[in-house]
mmCIF file of C-alpha atoms in Angstrom:
data_model
loop_
_atom_site.group_PDB
_atom_site.id
_atom_site.type_symbol
_atom_site.label_atom_id
_atom_site.label_comp_id
_atom_site.label_asym_id
_atom_site.label_seq_id
_atom_site.Cartn_x
_atom_site.Cartn_y
_atom_site.Cartn_z
ATOM 1 C CA PHE A 1 33.505 -45.651 -54.143
ATOM 2 C CA TRP A 2 30.173 -46.060 -52.316
ATOM 3 C CA HIS A 3 28.200 -45.668 -55.547
ATOM 4 C CA GLU A 4 30.238 -48.460 -57.170
ATOM 5 C CA LEU A 5 29.617 -50.684 -54.170
ATOM 6 C CA CYS A 6 25.865 -50.082 -54.383
ATOM 7 C CA VAL A 7 25.766 -50.839 -58.111
ATOM 8 C CA ASN A 8 27.539 -54.144 -57.491
ATOM 9 C CA LEU A 9 25.245 -55.328 -54.694
ATOM 10 C CA PRO A 10 22.789 -57.913 -56.025
ATOM 11 C CA LYS A 11 19.183 -56.723 -56.331
ATOM 12 C CA GLU A 12 17.941 -59.844 -54.574
ATOM 13 C CA LEU A 13 19.989 -59.031 -51.464
ATOM 14 C CA GLU A 14 17.647 -57.760 -48.767
ATOM 15 C CA LEU A 15 18.373 -55.121 -46.147
ATOM 16 C CA GLU A 16 17.498 -57.692 -43.487
ATOM 17 C CA GLU A 17 20.320 -59.938 -44.744
ATOM 18 C CA LEU A 18 22.782 -57.067 -44.314
ATOM 19 C CA LYS A 19 21.515 -56.554 -40.767
ATOM 20 C CA GLN A 20 22.067 -60.241 -39.989
ATOM 21 C CA TRP A 21 25.604 -60.015 -41.354
ATOM 22 C CA ALA A 22 26.268 -56.918 -39.245
ATOM 23 C CA GLY A 23 24.917 -58.640 -36.159
ATOM 24 C CA GLN A 24 27.899 -60.991 -36.285
ATOM 25 C CA GLU A 25 30.421 -58.155 -35.957
ATOM 26 C CA GLU A 26 32.115 -57.580 -32.617
ATOM 27 C CA ILE A 27 32.969 -54.207 -31.123
ATOM 28 C CA ASP A 28 35.846 -53.231 -28.861
ATOM 29 C CA SER A 29 35.174 -55.060 -25.587
ATOM 30 C CA PHE A 30 35.940 -51.868 -23.613
ATOM 31 C CA PHE A 31 33.616 -49.603 -25.616
ATOM 32 C CA GLU A 32 30.509 -50.080 -23.458
ATOM 33 C CA ALA A 33 32.437 -49.255 -20.266
ATOM 34 C CA PHE A 34 33.869 -46.208 -22.055
ATOM 35 C CA THR A 35 30.351 -45.000 -22.965
ATOM 36 C CA ILE A 36 29.214 -45.386 -19.332
ATOM 37 C CA TRP A 37 32.265 -43.469 -18.116
ATOM 38 C CA CYS A 38 31.570 -40.664 -20.646
ATOM 39 C CA LYS A 39 27.957 -40.441 -19.472
ATOM 40 C CA ASN A 40 29.035 -40.269 -15.815
ATOM 41 C CA GLU A 41 31.599 -37.565 -16.648
ATOM 42 C CA LYS A 42 29.006 -35.649 -18.725
ATOM 43 C CA ILE A 43 31.129 -36.061 -21.850
ATOM 44 C CA LYS A 44 29.016 -35.954 -25.015
ATOM 45 C CA LEU A 45 29.840 -38.989 -27.115
ATOM 46 C CA LYS A 46 28.855 -39.244 -30.769
ATOM 47 C CA ILE A 47 29.640 -41.832 -33.406
ATOM 48 C CA LEU A 48 30.878 -40.382 -36.699
ATOM 49 C CA SER A 49 31.240 -42.976 -39.421
ATOM 50 C CA ASP A 50 31.724 -42.997 -43.170
ATOM 51 C CA GLY A 51 29.927 -46.351 -43.123
ATOM 52 C CA PHE A 52 26.219 -47.063 -43.419
ATOM 53 C CA ASP A 53 23.404 -46.757 -40.916
ATOM 54 C CA ILE A 54 22.053 -50.234 -41.595
ATOM 55 C CA TYR A 55 24.971 -52.128 -40.107
ATOM 56 C CA ILE A 56 26.074 -49.491 -37.585
ATOM 57 C CA ASP A 57 22.605 -49.361 -36.029
ATOM 58 C CA THR A 58 22.450 -53.165 -35.965
ATOM 59 C CA ILE A 59 25.784 -53.383 -34.147
ATOM 60 C CA LEU A 60 24.768 -50.656 -31.686
ATOM 61 C CA GLN A 61 21.431 -52.352 -30.960
ATOM 62 C CA LYS A 62 23.103 -55.734 -30.463
ATOM 63 C CA ASN A 63 25.374 -54.147 -27.846
ATOM 64 C CA ASN A 64 22.643 -52.104 -26.079
ATOM 65 C CA LEU A 65 24.165 -48.871 -27.382
ATOM 66 C CA ALA A 66 21.362 -47.681 -29.659
ATOM 67 C CA HIS A 67 20.988 -44.592 -27.461
ATOM 68 C CA LEU A 68 24.251 -43.162 -28.829
ATOM 69 C CA LYS A 69 23.951 -40.396 -31.414
ATOM 70 C CA ARG A 70 25.203 -41.675 -34.765
ATOM 71 C CA TYR A 71 26.115 -39.782 -37.935
ATOM 72 C CA SER A 72 26.710 -41.881 -41.040
ATOM 73 C CA ASN A 73 25.649 -42.485 -44.613
ATOM 74 C CA ARG A 74 22.344 -44.193 -45.292
ATOM 75 C CA LEU A 75 21.798 -47.264 -47.427
ATOM 76 C CA ILE A 76 18.365 -47.626 -49.002
ATOM 77 C CA LYS A 77 16.658 -49.613 -51.718
ATOM 78 C CA ASN A 78 15.056 -47.376 -54.325
ATOM 79 C CA ASN A 79 11.882 -47.970 -56.356
ATOM 80 C CA ASN A 80 13.837 -50.164 -58.812
ATOM 81 C CA ASN A 81 14.980 -52.370 -55.923
ATOM 82 C CA ASP A 82 18.550 -51.111 -56.413
ATOM 83 C CA PHE A 83 20.750 -50.192 -53.472
ATOM 84 C CA GLU A 84 21.414 -46.502 -53.183
ATOM 85 C CA ALA A 85 23.793 -44.576 -50.939
ATOM 86 C CA VAL A 86 22.465 -41.380 -49.377
ATOM 87 C CA PHE A 87 25.031 -38.874 -48.150
ATOM 88 C CA ASP A 88 23.187 -36.661 -45.674
ATOM 89 C CA HIS A 89 26.389 -35.356 -44.080
ATOM 90 C CA ALA A 90 28.523 -34.588 -47.137
ATOM 91 C CA SER A 91 30.070 -31.150 -47.563
ATOM 92 C CA GLU A 92 30.890 -29.348 -50.777
ATOM 93 C CA SER A 93 33.369 -27.061 -49.033
ATOM 94 C CA CYS A 94 35.391 -29.801 -47.345
ATOM 95 C CA HIS A 95 37.997 -31.676 -49.337
ATOM 96 C CA CYS A 96 38.190 -34.701 -47.064
ATOM 97 C CA LYS A 97 38.036 -38.199 -48.496
ATOM 98 C CA SER A 98 34.801 -39.023 -46.752
ATOM 99 C CA ALA A 99 31.130 -38.927 -47.688
ATOM 100 C CA VAL A 100 30.439 -37.975 -44.067
ATOM 101 C CA CYS A 101 32.100 -34.653 -43.265
ATOM 102 C CA LYS A 102 33.180 -35.477 -39.735
ATOM 103 C CA ARG A 103 34.834 -32.063 -39.454
ATOM 104 C CA ASN A 104 31.528 -30.224 -39.948
ATOM 105 C CA ILE A 105 29.621 -32.539 -37.622
ATOM 106 C CA LEU A 106 32.222 -32.013 -34.907
ATOM 107 C CA ILE A 107 32.298 -28.242 -35.341
ATOM 108 C CA ASN A 108 28.546 -27.719 -35.791
ATOM 109 C CA ASN A 109 27.669 -29.763 -32.708
ATOM 110 C CA SER A 110 30.123 -28.079 -30.345
ATOM 111 C CA LYS A 111 30.344 -24.763 -28.585
ATOM 112 C CA GLU A 112 33.235 -22.486 -29.517
ATOM 113 C CA ASN A 113 35.039 -23.058 -26.215
ATOM 114 C CA SER A 114 34.555 -26.847 -26.222
ATOM 115 C CA ILE A 115 37.537 -29.147 -26.113
ATOM 116 C CA LEU A 116 37.072 -31.525 -29.019
ATOM 117 C CA VAL A 117 38.329 -35.068 -28.588
ATOM 118 C CA PHE A 118 38.406 -37.377 -31.592
ATOM 119 C CA ILE A 119 39.093 -41.116 -31.698
ATOM 120 C CA GLY A 120 39.749 -42.718 -35.069
ATOM 121 C CA ASP A 121 41.683 -45.135 -37.231
ATOM 122 C CA GLY A 122 41.047 -44.552 -40.923
ATOM 123 C CA ILE A 123 41.312 -42.327 -43.977
ATOM 124 C CA SER A 124 37.927 -40.719 -43.325
ATOM 125 C CA ASP A 125 39.402 -39.383 -40.057
ATOM 126 C CA PHE A 126 42.320 -37.444 -41.574
ATOM 127 C CA CYS A 127 40.482 -34.136 -41.983
ATOM 128 C CA VAL A 128 38.686 -34.085 -38.634
ATOM 129 C CA ALA A 129 41.941 -34.844 -36.782
ATOM 130 C CA ARG A 130 43.356 -31.492 -37.954
ATOM 131 C CA HIS A 131 40.377 -29.763 -36.337
ATOM 132 C CA SER A 132 40.412 -31.665 -33.029
ATOM 133 C CA ASP A 133 42.101 -30.639 -29.794
ATOM 134 C CA ILE A 134 42.895 -34.139 -28.559
ATOM 135 C CA VAL A 135 43.305 -36.992 -31.020
ATOM 136 C CA PHE A 136 43.444 -40.707 -30.293
ATOM 137 C CA ALA A 137 44.734 -42.535 -33.348
ATOM 138 C CA LYS A 138 45.596 -46.005 -34.544
ATOM 139 C CA GLY A 139 46.043 -47.618 -37.944
ATOM 140 C CA LEU A 140 46.053 -45.313 -40.955
ATOM 141 C CA LEU A 141 45.110 -42.284 -38.872
ATOM 142 C CA ALA A 142 48.120 -42.762 -36.579
ATOM 143 C CA ARG A 143 50.397 -42.985 -39.617
ATOM 144 C CA HIS A 144 48.831 -39.826 -41.063
ATOM 145 C CA CYS A 145 49.181 -37.946 -37.763
ATOM 146 C CA ASN A 146 52.847 -38.925 -37.602
ATOM 147 C CA GLU A 147 53.437 -37.807 -41.205
ATOM 148 C CA ILE A 148 51.895 -34.350 -40.829
ATOM 149 C CA LYS A 149 52.807 -33.942 -37.159
ATOM 150 C CA ILE A 150 49.367 -33.884 -35.539
ATOM 151 C CA PRO A 151 49.883 -34.554 -31.832
ATOM 152 C CA HIS A 152 47.987 -37.689 -30.885
ATOM 153 C CA TYR A 153 47.740 -40.515 -28.409
ATOM 154 C CA PRO A 154 48.160 -43.995 -29.852
ATOM 155 C CA TYR A 155 45.630 -46.516 -28.580
ATOM 156 C CA LYS A 156 44.790 -50.171 -28.997
ATOM 157 C CA SER A 157 41.374 -50.214 -27.319
ATOM 158 C CA PHE A 158 38.920 -47.949 -25.539
ATOM 159 C CA PHE A 159 40.537 -49.080 -22.297
ATOM 160 C CA ASP A 160 43.586 -47.041 -23.382
ATOM 161 C CA VAL A 161 41.458 -44.055 -24.402
ATOM 162 C CA LYS A 162 39.635 -43.986 -21.060
ATOM 163 C CA ARG A 163 42.858 -44.412 -19.062
ATOM 164 C CA ILE A 164 44.597 -41.581 -20.937
ATOM 165 C CA LEU A 165 41.600 -39.242 -20.726
ATOM 166 C CA ILE A 166 41.310 -39.854 -16.969
ATOM 167 C CA ASP A 167 44.979 -38.950 -16.653
ATOM 168 C CA ILE A 168 44.586 -35.786 -18.778
ATOM 169 C CA ILE A 169 41.603 -34.675 -16.674
ATOM 170 C CA LYS A 170 43.375 -35.530 -13.407
ATOM 171 C CA LYS A 171 46.462 -33.519 -14.415
ATOM 172 C CA ASN A 172 44.219 -30.664 -15.586
ATOM 173 C CA THR A 173 45.907 -30.608 -19.005
ATOM 174 C CA LEU A 174 42.666 -30.718 -20.975
ATOM 175 C CA LYS A 175 42.889 -27.699 -23.294
ATOM 176 C CA GLN A 176 42.209 -26.503 -26.786
ATOM 177 C CA ARG A 177 44.984 -26.893 -29.353
ATOM 178 C CA ASN A 178 45.722 -23.530 -31.023
ATOM 179 C CA ILE A 179 46.131 -24.829 -34.571
ATOM 180 C CA ALA A 180 42.927 -26.871 -34.227
ATOM 181 C CA MET A 181 41.019 -23.736 -33.143
ATOM 182 C CA ILE A 182 42.424 -21.823 -36.122
ATOM 183 C CA ASN A 183 41.513 -24.687 -38.464
ATOM 184 C CA ARG A 184 37.952 -24.709 -37.070
ATOM 185 C CA LYS A 185 37.601 -20.942 -37.606
ATOM 186 C CA HIS A 186 38.804 -21.298 -41.220
ATOM 187 C CA ALA A 187 36.388 -24.176 -41.787
ATOM 188 C CA ILE A 188 33.463 -22.140 -40.438
ATOM 189 C CA ALA A 189 34.438 -19.162 -42.605
ATOM 190 C CA GLY A 190 34.651 -21.447 -45.663
ATOM 191 C CA GLU A 191 31.121 -22.749 -45.257
#
């Protein structure tokens, strides 16, 4: 899919034009407050996206969030002035429908006893949800979680995510999900 997109982008289109387009995009109005809360609670927050660095970084910079760690695909122009997708975080062993293996990023950047929380809404989140202890889902991910019975919290905005996480922490119900731990161990063994 991404290769087809790159082939169809006009050669005369400049990376700077894509950045300007991305600068018009709005993020969840509660996301910045959520990032501050995570920092205060010493919760490591990372952005995992099957999108491209060029517009993600632009959006993060526009919203004073460039300090957040981001994993995504890269979009470059090669020597022929053609757009080219670079998939630094792909995995041959994972069968997810994503060029960014969010599962591996989550697992490889966490300690074994960590409680892994994932927030998502799309097809590229299906695999990583099976490996996460706490899942916040909307859109296609929520439908997928319902279909294959992954426990999850529906959300509309990061206000909901923060409110629910505060409640989970307050009630001391933050724990690893057994099937997610087993899935992580199988994923590690398969690498």
